[in-house]
Amino acid sequence: MDKPRIAPGPEAPPPHRGTYRLKGEAVATPIGNLRDITLRALETLGAADLIACEDTRVTRKLLDHYGIATPLTPYHEHNAETARPKILARLAGGAAVALVSDAGTPLVSDPGFKLVRAARAEGHAVFALPGASAVLAALTVSGLPSDRFVFEGFLPPREGARRNRIAEIKSIPATLIVFETGPRLSAALADLAQGLGPRPAAVCRELTKLHEEVRRGDLATLAADYAAAAEPRGEIVIVIAPPPAPQPDTADLDTLLRQALKRLSVKEAVAEIAAVTGEPRRHVYQRALELVEEPDGR
């Protein structure tokens, strides 16, 4: 089929060879529902000379659904070293190459970053076409804090390495997001519960698909639930709440309050120390009154 001519938008890069052709594009694809693809992504995939993808069978289903006949070439962790020079050669020859993953945003838990790095090192322009992402979709529906989060990819499959990794990320003051497989989910949740304690979490499975499932609870409860259930199928994302803020002991709280009470009213001191420590305002207020009433108090 003829490739469409696409007029560039006001902020688009300059056209190449008379049509909207970029040197290299990293294109996000749906994570399940085929309708979750942008118009720009469809236009780019249709106008590209070549699409590099993880599994040609998976990407072909997407292209067939939208009537796109652009040639495909496999690019994944097992063939990257041999496939990368060939793709770079196509770029050097003036071809427009699009990079996709099986689902979601490329370069997230795949070897695409090496191709992008090599392309840029050779002077080729690389552009991102944002879209679906399992990481952000899971964070959105988890109901857990989203102001700061860390994506850890897949946890190691072996128990010892997995527990070591969990120990490394235990103290990160942010929501944690990890990918996991069905066969390893129960064991991973058990290790997470043991290593992180009873933190709130959400197990998000088959997002955007017909059998989408989101289970919420503390890690120990989720681990027990999945240990007793049949092995889950499909793509799985685990979202875990940040660690609780460290609580100062009474001596530390008293020191902070005494310093604040020397320059502020009780109400102002309580507000300041509650904000600094994260302690419940009622608890801080009660302790401030006790300090004021002491013989050596304020």
PDB file of N, CA, C and O in Angstrom, residues 42-109:
ATOM      1  N   LEU A  42       0.479   5.640  14.413  1.00  0.00           N
ATOM      2  CA  LEU A  42       0.010   4.956  13.209  1.00  0.00           C
ATOM      3  C   LEU A  42       0.601   5.597  11.955  1.00  0.00           C
ATOM      4  O   LEU A  42       1.028   4.904  11.028  1.00  0.00           O
ATOM      5  N   GLU A  43       0.629   6.921  11.933  1.00  0.00           N
ATOM      6  CA  GLU A  43       1.183   7.616  10.773  1.00  0.00           C
ATOM      7  C   GLU A  43       2.672   7.299  10.603  1.00  0.00           C
ATOM      8  O   GLU A  43       3.166   7.079   9.495  1.00  0.00           O
ATOM      9  N   THR A  44       3.386   7.281  11.737  1.00  0.00           N
ATOM     10  CA  THR A  44       4.828   7.029  11.688  1.00  0.00           C
ATOM     11  C   THR A  44       5.128   5.603  11.261  1.00  0.00           C
ATOM     12  O   THR A  44       6.016   5.362  10.428  1.00  0.00           O
ATOM     13  N   LEU A  45       4.401   4.637  11.808  1.00  0.00           N
ATOM     14  CA  LEU A  45       4.626   3.239  11.426  1.00  0.00           C
ATOM     15  C   LEU A  45       4.301   3.011   9.952  1.00  0.00           C
ATOM     16  O   LEU A  45       4.970   2.235   9.270  1.00  0.00           O
ATOM     17  N   GLY A  46       3.278   3.696   9.462  1.00  0.00           N
ATOM     18  CA  GLY A  46       2.920   3.546   8.063  1.00  0.00           C
ATOM     19  C   GLY A  46       3.908   4.205   7.117  1.00  0.00           C
ATOM     20  O   GLY A  46       4.099   3.751   5.991  1.00  0.00           O
ATOM     21  N   ALA A  47       4.566   5.277   7.579  1.00  0.00           N
ATOM     22  CA  ALA A  47       5.491   6.010   6.720  1.00  0.00           C
ATOM     23  C   ALA A  47       6.928   5.518   6.818  1.00  0.00           C
ATOM     24  O   ALA A  47       7.772   5.886   6.002  1.00  0.00           O
ATOM     25  N   ALA A  48       7.230   4.688   7.825  1.00  0.00           N
ATOM     26  CA  ALA A  48       8.603   4.211   8.012  1.00  0.00           C
ATOM     27  C   ALA A  48       9.020   3.257   6.888  1.00  0.00           C
ATOM     28  O   ALA A  48       8.184   2.618   6.243  1.00  0.00           O
ATOM     29  N   ASP A  49      10.322   3.168   6.666  1.00  0.00           N
ATOM     30  CA  ASP A  49      10.853   2.199   5.709  1.00  0.00           C
ATOM     31  C   ASP A  49      11.037   0.831   6.347  1.00  0.00           C
ATOM     32  O   ASP A  49      11.037  -0.190   5.658  1.00  0.00           O
ATOM     33  N   LEU A  50      11.207   0.823   7.680  1.00  0.00           N
ATOM     34  CA  LEU A  50      11.480  -0.425   8.396  1.00  0.00           C
ATOM     35  C   LEU A  50      11.051  -0.267   9.837  1.00  0.00           C
ATOM     36  O   LEU A  50      11.220   0.814  10.431  1.00  0.00           O
ATOM     37  N   ILE A  51      10.502  -1.324  10.419  1.00  0.00           N
ATOM     38  CA  ILE A  51      10.131  -1.332  11.830  1.00  0.00           C
ATOM     39  C   ILE A  51      10.942  -2.418  12.528  1.00  0.00           C
ATOM     40  O   ILE A  51      10.873  -3.593  12.168  1.00  0.00           O
ATOM     41  N   ALA A  52      11.734  -2.023  13.510  1.00  0.00           N
ATOM     42  CA  ALA A  52      12.483  -2.981  14.323  1.00  0.00           C
ATOM     43  C   ALA A  52      11.629  -3.329  15.536  1.00  0.00           C
ATOM     44  O   ALA A  52      11.152  -2.442  16.251  1.00  0.00           O
ATOM     45  N   CYS A  53      11.429  -4.627  15.784  1.00  0.00           N
ATOM     46  CA  CYS A  53      10.518  -5.043  16.843  1.00  0.00           C
ATOM     47  C   CYS A  53      11.059  -6.272  17.571  1.00  0.00           C
ATOM     48  O   CYS A  53      11.932  -6.969  17.061  1.00  0.00           O
ATOM     49  N   GLU A  54      10.515  -6.533  18.748  1.00  0.00           N
ATOM     50  CA  GLU A  54      10.950  -7.697  19.523  1.00  0.00           C
ATOM     51  C   GLU A  54      10.535  -8.999  18.845  1.00  0.00           C
ATOM     52  O   GLU A  54      11.341  -9.882  18.611  1.00  0.00           O
ATOM     53  N   ASP A  55       9.248  -9.124  18.575  1.00  0.00           N
ATOM     54  CA  ASP A  55       8.701 -10.351  17.987  1.00  0.00           C
ATOM     55  C   ASP A  55       7.856  -9.951  16.780  1.00  0.00           C
ATOM     56  O   ASP A  55       6.831  -9.280  16.932  1.00  0.00           O
ATOM     57  N   THR A  56       8.282 -10.343  15.592  1.00  0.00           N
ATOM     58  CA  THR A  56       7.568  -9.927  14.384  1.00  0.00           C
ATOM     59  C   THR A  56       6.125 -10.422  14.368  1.00  0.00           C
ATOM     60  O   THR A  56       5.245  -9.762  13.819  1.00  0.00           O
ATOM     61  N   ARG A  57       5.867 -11.552  15.008  1.00  0.00           N
ATOM     62  CA  ARG A  57       4.498 -12.088  15.023  1.00  0.00           C
ATOM     63  C   ARG A  57       3.571 -11.188  15.828  1.00  0.00           C
ATOM     64  O   ARG A  57       2.419 -10.960  15.445  1.00  0.00           O
ATOM     65  N   VAL A  58       4.070 -10.671  16.944  1.00  0.00           N
ATOM     66  CA  VAL A  58       3.260  -9.796  17.792  1.00  0.00           C
ATOM     67  C   VAL A  58       2.995  -8.464  17.098  1.00  0.00           C
ATOM     68  O   VAL A  58       1.857  -7.983  17.038  1.00  0.00           O
ATOM     69  N   THR A  59       4.051  -7.867  16.557  1.00  0.00           N
ATOM     70  CA  THR A  59       3.891  -6.566  15.904  1.00  0.00           C
ATOM     71  C   THR A  59       3.068  -6.687  14.633  1.00  0.00           C
ATOM     72  O   THR A  59       2.307  -5.772  14.285  1.00  0.00           O
ATOM     73  N   ARG A  60       3.186  -7.802  13.929  1.00  0.00           N
ATOM     74  CA  ARG A  60       2.411  -7.984  12.705  1.00  0.00           C
ATOM     75  C   ARG A  60       0.912  -7.953  12.986  1.00  0.00           C
ATOM     76  O   ARG A  60       0.119  -7.437  12.181  1.00  0.00           O
ATOM     77  N   LYS A  61       0.478  -8.476  14.134  1.00  0.00           N
ATOM     78  CA  LYS A  61      -0.950  -8.443  14.483  1.00  0.00           C
ATOM     79  C   LYS A  61      -1.429  -7.005  14.595  1.00  0.00           C
ATOM     80  O   LYS A  61      -2.528  -6.665  14.139  1.00  0.00           O
ATOM     81  N   LEU A  62      -0.606  -6.150  15.204  1.00  0.00           N
ATOM     82  CA  LEU A  62      -0.973  -4.739  15.332  1.00  0.00           C
ATOM     83  C   LEU A  62      -1.036  -4.077  13.962  1.00  0.00           C
ATOM     84  O   LEU A  62      -1.998  -3.363  13.645  1.00  0.00           O
ATOM     85  N   LEU A  63      -0.014  -4.317  13.142  1.00  0.00           N
ATOM     86  CA  LEU A  63       0.014  -3.689  11.827  1.00  0.00           C
ATOM     87  C   LEU A  63      -1.130  -4.178  10.948  1.00  0.00           C
ATOM     88  O   LEU A  63      -1.761  -3.390  10.222  1.00  0.00           O
ATOM     89  N   ASP A  64      -1.418  -5.475  10.981  1.00  0.00           N
ATOM     90  CA  ASP A  64      -2.525  -6.017  10.188  1.00  0.00           C
ATOM     91  C   ASP A  64      -3.850  -5.399  10.603  1.00  0.00           C
ATOM     92  O   ASP A  64      -4.727  -5.136   9.768  1.00  0.00           O
ATOM     93  N   HIS A  65      -4.006  -5.157  11.902  1.00  0.00           N
ATOM     94  CA  HIS A  65      -5.254  -4.577  12.409  1.00  0.00           C
ATOM     95  C   HIS A  65      -5.491  -3.199  11.806  1.00  0.00           C
ATOM     96  O   HIS A  65      -6.647  -2.820  11.556  1.00  0.00           O
ATOM     97  N   TYR A  66      -4.415  -2.474  11.546  1.00  0.00           N
ATOM     98  CA  TYR A  66      -4.551  -1.120  11.007  1.00  0.00           C
ATOM     99  C   TYR A  66      -4.145  -1.020   9.531  1.00  0.00           C
ATOM    100  O   TYR A  66      -4.013   0.080   8.997  1.00  0.00           O
ATOM    101  N   GLY A  67      -3.948  -2.152   8.883  1.00  0.00           N
ATOM    102  CA  GLY A  67      -3.663  -2.145   7.458  1.00  0.00           C
ATOM    103  C   GLY A  67      -2.328  -1.537   7.093  1.00  0.00           C
ATOM    104  O   GLY A  67      -2.200  -0.885   6.048  1.00  0.00           O
ATOM    105  N   ILE A  68      -1.317  -1.753   7.924  1.00  0.00           N
ATOM    106  CA  ILE A  68       0.019  -1.211   7.681  1.00  0.00           C
ATOM    107  C   ILE A  68       0.921  -2.334   7.183  1.00  0.00           C
ATOM    108  O   ILE A  68       0.981  -3.405   7.797  1.00  0.00           O
ATOM    109  N   ALA A  69       1.621  -2.100   6.075  1.00  0.00           N
ATOM    110  CA  ALA A  69       2.421  -3.159   5.451  1.00  0.00           C
ATOM    111  C   ALA A  69       3.921  -2.899   5.523  1.00  0.00           C
ATOM    112  O   ALA A  69       4.691  -3.510   4.776  1.00  0.00           O
ATOM    113  N   THR A  70       4.364  -2.026   6.408  1.00  0.00           N
ATOM    114  CA  THR A  70       5.792  -1.715   6.532  1.00  0.00           C
ATOM    115  C   THR A  70       6.578  -2.983   6.892  1.00  0.00           C
ATOM    116  O   THR A  70       6.158  -3.756   7.764  1.00  0.00           O
ATOM    117  N   PRO A  71       7.724  -3.226   6.255  1.00  0.00           N
ATOM    118  CA  PRO A  71       8.528  -4.409   6.572  1.00  0.00           C
ATOM    119  C   PRO A  71       8.995  -4.411   8.022  1.00  0.00           C
ATOM    120  O   PRO A  71       9.240  -3.352   8.619  1.00  0.00           O
ATOM    121  N   LEU A  72       9.147  -5.605   8.599  1.00  0.00           N
ATOM    122  CA  LEU A  72       9.578  -5.781   9.981  1.00  0.00           C
ATOM    123  C   LEU A  72      10.929  -6.470  10.031  1.00  0.00           C
ATOM    124  O   LEU A  72      11.249  -7.285   9.171  1.00  0.00           O
ATOM    125  N   THR A  73      11.694  -6.153  11.071  1.00  0.00           N
ATOM    126  CA  THR A  73      12.941  -6.869  11.325  1.00  0.00           C
ATOM    127  C   THR A  73      13.048  -7.100  12.831  1.00  0.00           C
ATOM    128  O   THR A  73      12.726  -6.209  13.621  1.00  0.00           O
ATOM    129  N   PRO A  74      13.440  -8.298  13.252  1.00  0.00           N
ATOM    130  CA  PRO A  74      13.510  -8.565  14.692  1.00  0.00           C
ATOM    131  C   PRO A  74      14.701  -7.860  15.346  1.00  0.00           C
ATOM    132  O   PRO A  74      15.794  -7.806  14.775  1.00  0.00           O
ATOM    133  N   TYR A  75      14.463  -7.307  16.524  1.00  0.00           N
ATOM    134  CA  TYR A  75      15.540  -6.722  17.325  1.00  0.00           C
ATOM    135  C   TYR A  75      15.205  -6.988  18.790  1.00  0.00           C
ATOM    136  O   TYR A  75      14.260  -6.427  19.342  1.00  0.00           O
ATOM    137  N   HIS A  76      15.957  -7.901  19.410  1.00  0.00           N
ATOM    138  CA  HIS A  76      15.699  -8.277  20.796  1.00  0.00           C
ATOM    139  C   HIS A  76      17.016  -8.645  21.464  1.00  0.00           C
ATOM    140  O   HIS A  76      18.097  -8.582  20.833  1.00  0.00           O
ATOM    141  N   GLU A  77      16.945  -9.024  22.735  1.00  0.00           N
ATOM    142  CA  GLU A  77      18.171  -9.234  23.500  1.00  0.00           C
ATOM    143  C   GLU A  77      19.043 -10.361  22.955  1.00  0.00           C
ATOM    144  O   GLU A  77      20.251 -10.382  23.181  1.00  0.00           O
ATOM    145  N   HIS A  78      18.457 -11.307  22.229  1.00  0.00           N
ATOM    146  CA  HIS A  78      19.227 -12.450  21.742  1.00  0.00           C
ATOM    147  C   HIS A  78      19.941 -12.181  20.408  1.00  0.00           C
ATOM    148  O   HIS A  78      20.901 -12.879  20.070  1.00  0.00           O
ATOM    149  N   ASN A  79      19.455 -11.204  19.631  1.00  0.00           N
ATOM    150  CA  ASN A  79      20.089 -10.946  18.334  1.00  0.00           C
ATOM    151  C   ASN A  79      20.607  -9.521  18.210  1.00  0.00           C
ATOM    152  O   ASN A  79      21.039  -9.105  17.135  1.00  0.00           O
ATOM    153  N   ALA A  80      20.550  -8.760  19.301  1.00  0.00           N
ATOM    154  CA  ALA A  80      20.859  -7.326  19.241  1.00  0.00           C
ATOM    155  C   ALA A  80      22.248  -7.044  18.675  1.00  0.00           C
ATOM    156  O   ALA A  80      22.431  -6.112  17.879  1.00  0.00           O
ATOM    157  N   GLU A  81      23.224  -7.826  19.066  1.00  0.00           N
ATOM    158  CA  GLU A  81      24.597  -7.543  18.652  1.00  0.00           C
ATOM    159  C   GLU A  81      24.772  -7.670  17.139  1.00  0.00           C
ATOM    160  O   GLU A  81      25.560  -6.928  16.523  1.00  0.00           O
ATOM    161  N   THR A  82      24.067  -8.598  16.525  1.00  0.00           N
ATOM    162  CA  THR A  82      24.186  -8.767  15.076  1.00  0.00           C
ATOM    163  C   THR A  82      23.174  -7.909  14.316  1.00  0.00           C
ATOM    164  O   THR A  82      23.442  -7.461  13.198  1.00  0.00           O
ATOM    165  N   ALA A  83      22.010  -7.670  14.916  1.00  0.00           N
ATOM    166  CA  ALA A  83      20.966  -6.906  14.228  1.00  0.00           C
ATOM    167  C   ALA A  83      21.245  -5.405  14.253  1.00  0.00           C
ATOM    168  O   ALA A  83      20.899  -4.682  13.301  1.00  0.00           O
ATOM    169  N   ARG A  84      21.888  -4.927  15.313  1.00  0.00           N
ATOM    170  CA  ARG A  84      22.097  -3.483  15.471  1.00  0.00           C
ATOM    171  C   ARG A  84      22.902  -2.881  14.313  1.00  0.00           C
ATOM    172  O   ARG A  84      22.494  -1.847  13.752  1.00  0.00           O
ATOM    173  N   PRO A  85      24.034  -3.474  13.897  1.00  0.00           N
ATOM    174  CA  PRO A  85      24.791  -2.883  12.778  1.00  0.00           C
ATOM    175  C   PRO A  85      23.971  -2.799  11.488  1.00  0.00           C
ATOM    176  O   PRO A  85      24.123  -1.850  10.705  1.00  0.00           O
ATOM    177  N   LYS A  86      23.106  -3.766  11.259  1.00  0.00           N
ATOM    178  CA  LYS A  86      22.292  -3.763  10.041  1.00  0.00           C
ATOM    179  C   LYS A  86      21.281  -2.622  10.074  1.00  0.00           C
ATOM    180  O   LYS A  86      21.034  -1.955   9.055  1.00  0.00           O
ATOM    181  N   ILE A  87      20.697  -2.375  11.254  1.00  0.00           N
ATOM    182  CA  ILE A  87      19.732  -1.277  11.383  1.00  0.00           C
ATOM    183  C   ILE A  87      20.444   0.067  11.230  1.00  0.00           C
ATOM    184  O   ILE A  87      19.947   0.985  10.564  1.00  0.00           O
ATOM    185  N   LEU A  88      21.623   0.166  11.814  1.00  0.00           N
ATOM    186  CA  LEU A  88      22.392   1.402  11.693  1.00  0.00           C
ATOM    187  C   LEU A  88      22.777   1.663  10.239  1.00  0.00           C
ATOM    188  O   LEU A  88      22.803   2.823   9.787  1.00  0.00           O
ATOM    189  N   ALA A  89      23.058   0.600   9.519  1.00  0.00           N
ATOM    190  CA  ALA A  89      23.391   0.746   8.102  1.00  0.00           C
ATOM    191  C   ALA A  89      22.190   1.275   7.320  1.00  0.00           C
ATOM    192  O   ALA A  89      22.349   2.104   6.402  1.00  0.00           O
ATOM    193  N   ARG A  90      20.993   0.818   7.650  1.00  0.00           N
ATOM    194  CA  ARG A  90      19.787   1.329   6.996  1.00  0.00           C
ATOM    195  C   ARG A  90      19.601   2.812   7.300  1.00  0.00           C
ATOM    196  O   ARG A  90      19.239   3.598   6.416  1.00  0.00           O
ATOM    197  N   LEU A  91      19.856   3.201   8.551  1.00  0.00           N
ATOM    198  CA  LEU A  91      19.760   4.614   8.909  1.00  0.00           C
ATOM    199  C   LEU A  91      20.780   5.441   8.128  1.00  0.00           C
ATOM    200  O   LEU A  91      20.473   6.526   7.622  1.00  0.00           O
ATOM    201  N   ALA A  92      21.989   4.915   8.033  1.00  0.00           N
ATOM    202  CA  ALA A  92      23.041   5.627   7.302  1.00  0.00           C
ATOM    203  C   ALA A  92      22.683   5.786   5.829  1.00  0.00           C
ATOM    204  O   ALA A  92      23.104   6.752   5.175  1.00  0.00           O
ATOM    205  N   GLY A  93      21.893   4.858   5.309  1.00  0.00           N
ATOM    206  CA  GLY A  93      21.478   4.928   3.912  1.00  0.00           C
ATOM    207  C   GLY A  93      20.285   5.830   3.683  1.00  0.00           C
ATOM    208  O   GLY A  93      19.783   5.920   2.559  1.00  0.00           O
ATOM    209  N   GLY A  94      19.799   6.475   4.752  1.00  0.00           N
ATOM    210  CA  GLY A  94      18.687   7.418   4.610  1.00  0.00           C
ATOM    211  C   GLY A  94      17.324   6.847   4.918  1.00  0.00           C
ATOM    212  O   GLY A  94      16.308   7.525   4.728  1.00  0.00           O
ATOM    213  N   ALA A  95      17.257   5.621   5.392  1.00  0.00           N
ATOM    214  CA  ALA A  95      15.959   5.019   5.711  1.00  0.00           C
ATOM    215  C   ALA A  95      15.395   5.579   7.012  1.00  0.00           C
ATOM    216  O   ALA A  95      16.134   5.973   7.911  1.00  0.00           O
ATOM    217  N   ALA A  96      14.076   5.630   7.083  1.00  0.00           N
ATOM    218  CA  ALA A  96      13.387   5.991   8.323  1.00  0.00           C
ATOM    219  C   ALA A  96      13.054   4.697   9.053  1.00  0.00           C
ATOM    220  O   ALA A  96      12.355   3.836   8.513  1.00  0.00           O
ATOM    221  N   VAL A  97      13.575   4.523  10.258  1.00  0.00           N
ATOM    222  CA  VAL A  97      13.397   3.290  11.018  1.00  0.00           C
ATOM    223  C   VAL A  97      12.617   3.580  12.294  1.00  0.00           C
ATOM    224  O   VAL A  97      12.950   4.510  13.041  1.00  0.00           O
ATOM    225  N   ALA A  98      11.582   2.793  12.548  1.00  0.00           N
ATOM    226  CA  ALA A  98      10.802   2.905  13.782  1.00  0.00           C
ATOM    227  C   ALA A  98      11.140   1.723  14.676  1.00  0.00           C
ATOM    228  O   ALA A  98      11.286   0.591  14.197  1.00  0.00           O
ATOM    229  N   LEU A  99      11.285   1.979  15.953  1.00  0.00           N
ATOM    230  CA  LEU A  99      11.573   0.930  16.934  1.00  0.00           C
ATOM    231  C   LEU A  99      10.362   0.756  17.843  1.00  0.00           C
ATOM    232  O   LEU A  99       9.856   1.731  18.408  1.00  0.00           O
ATOM    233  N   VAL A 100       9.891  -0.476  17.986  1.00  0.00           N
ATOM    234  CA  VAL A 100       8.777  -0.764  18.886  1.00  0.00           C
ATOM    235  C   VAL A 100       9.129  -1.967  19.755  1.00  0.00           C
ATOM    236  O   VAL A 100      10.020  -2.753  19.421  1.00  0.00           O
ATOM    237  N   SER A 101       8.423  -2.102  20.868  1.00  0.00           N
ATOM    238  CA  SER A 101       8.517  -3.308  21.688  1.00  0.00           C
ATOM    239  C   SER A 101       7.244  -4.121  21.466  1.00  0.00           C
ATOM    240  O   SER A 101       6.340  -3.683  20.748  1.00  0.00           O
ATOM    241  N   ASP A 102       7.156  -5.279  22.070  1.00  0.00           N
ATOM    242  CA  ASP A 102       5.942  -6.079  21.916  1.00  0.00           C
ATOM    243  C   ASP A 102       4.723  -5.339  22.450  1.00  0.00           C
ATOM    244  O   ASP A 102       3.617  -5.483  21.932  1.00  0.00           O
ATOM    245  N   ALA A 103       4.923  -4.556  23.498  1.00  0.00           N
ATOM    246  CA  ALA A 103       3.821  -3.810  24.097  1.00  0.00           C
ATOM    247  C   ALA A 103       4.380  -2.659  24.918  1.00  0.00           C
ATOM    248  O   ALA A 103       5.379  -2.813  25.611  1.00  0.00           O
ATOM    249  N   GLY A 104       3.728  -1.514  24.816  1.00  0.00           N
ATOM    250  CA  GLY A 104       4.123  -0.371  25.631  1.00  0.00           C
ATOM    251  C   GLY A 104       5.231   0.451  25.005  1.00  0.00           C
ATOM    252  O   GLY A 104       5.468   0.427  23.801  1.00  0.00           O
ATOM    253  N   THR A 105       5.920   1.178  25.865  1.00  0.00           N
ATOM    254  CA  THR A 105       6.960   2.103  25.416  1.00  0.00           C
ATOM    255  C   THR A 105       8.288   1.381  25.252  1.00  0.00           C
ATOM    256  O   THR A 105       8.763   0.754  26.193  1.00  0.00           O
ATOM    257  N   PRO A 106       8.916   1.452  24.071  1.00  0.00           N
ATOM    258  CA  PRO A 106      10.198   0.780  23.886  1.00  0.00           C
ATOM    259  C   PRO A 106      11.284   1.390  24.757  1.00  0.00           C
ATOM    260  O   PRO A 106      11.170   2.532  25.189  1.00  0.00           O
ATOM    261  N   LEU A 107      12.313   0.599  25.001  1.00  0.00           N
ATOM    262  CA  LEU A 107      13.453   0.937  25.842  1.00  0.00           C
ATOM    263  C   LEU A 107      13.171   0.706  27.322  1.00  0.00           C
ATOM    264  O   LEU A 107      14.056   0.859  28.159  1.00  0.00           O
ATOM    265  N   VAL A 108      11.936   0.361  27.708  1.00  0.00           N
ATOM    266  CA  VAL A 108      11.617   0.030  29.091  1.00  0.00           C
ATOM    267  C   VAL A 108      11.737  -1.480  29.238  1.00  0.00           C
ATOM    268  O   VAL A 108      10.922  -2.226  28.716  1.00  0.00           O
ATOM    269  N   SER A 109      12.795  -1.939  29.931  1.00  0.00           N
ATOM    270  CA  SER A 109      13.071  -3.368  30.098  1.00  0.00           C
ATOM    271  C   SER A 109      13.277  -4.080  28.765  1.00  0.00           C
ATOM    272  O   SER A 109      12.824  -5.207  28.572  1.00  0.00           O
TER     273      SER A 109
END
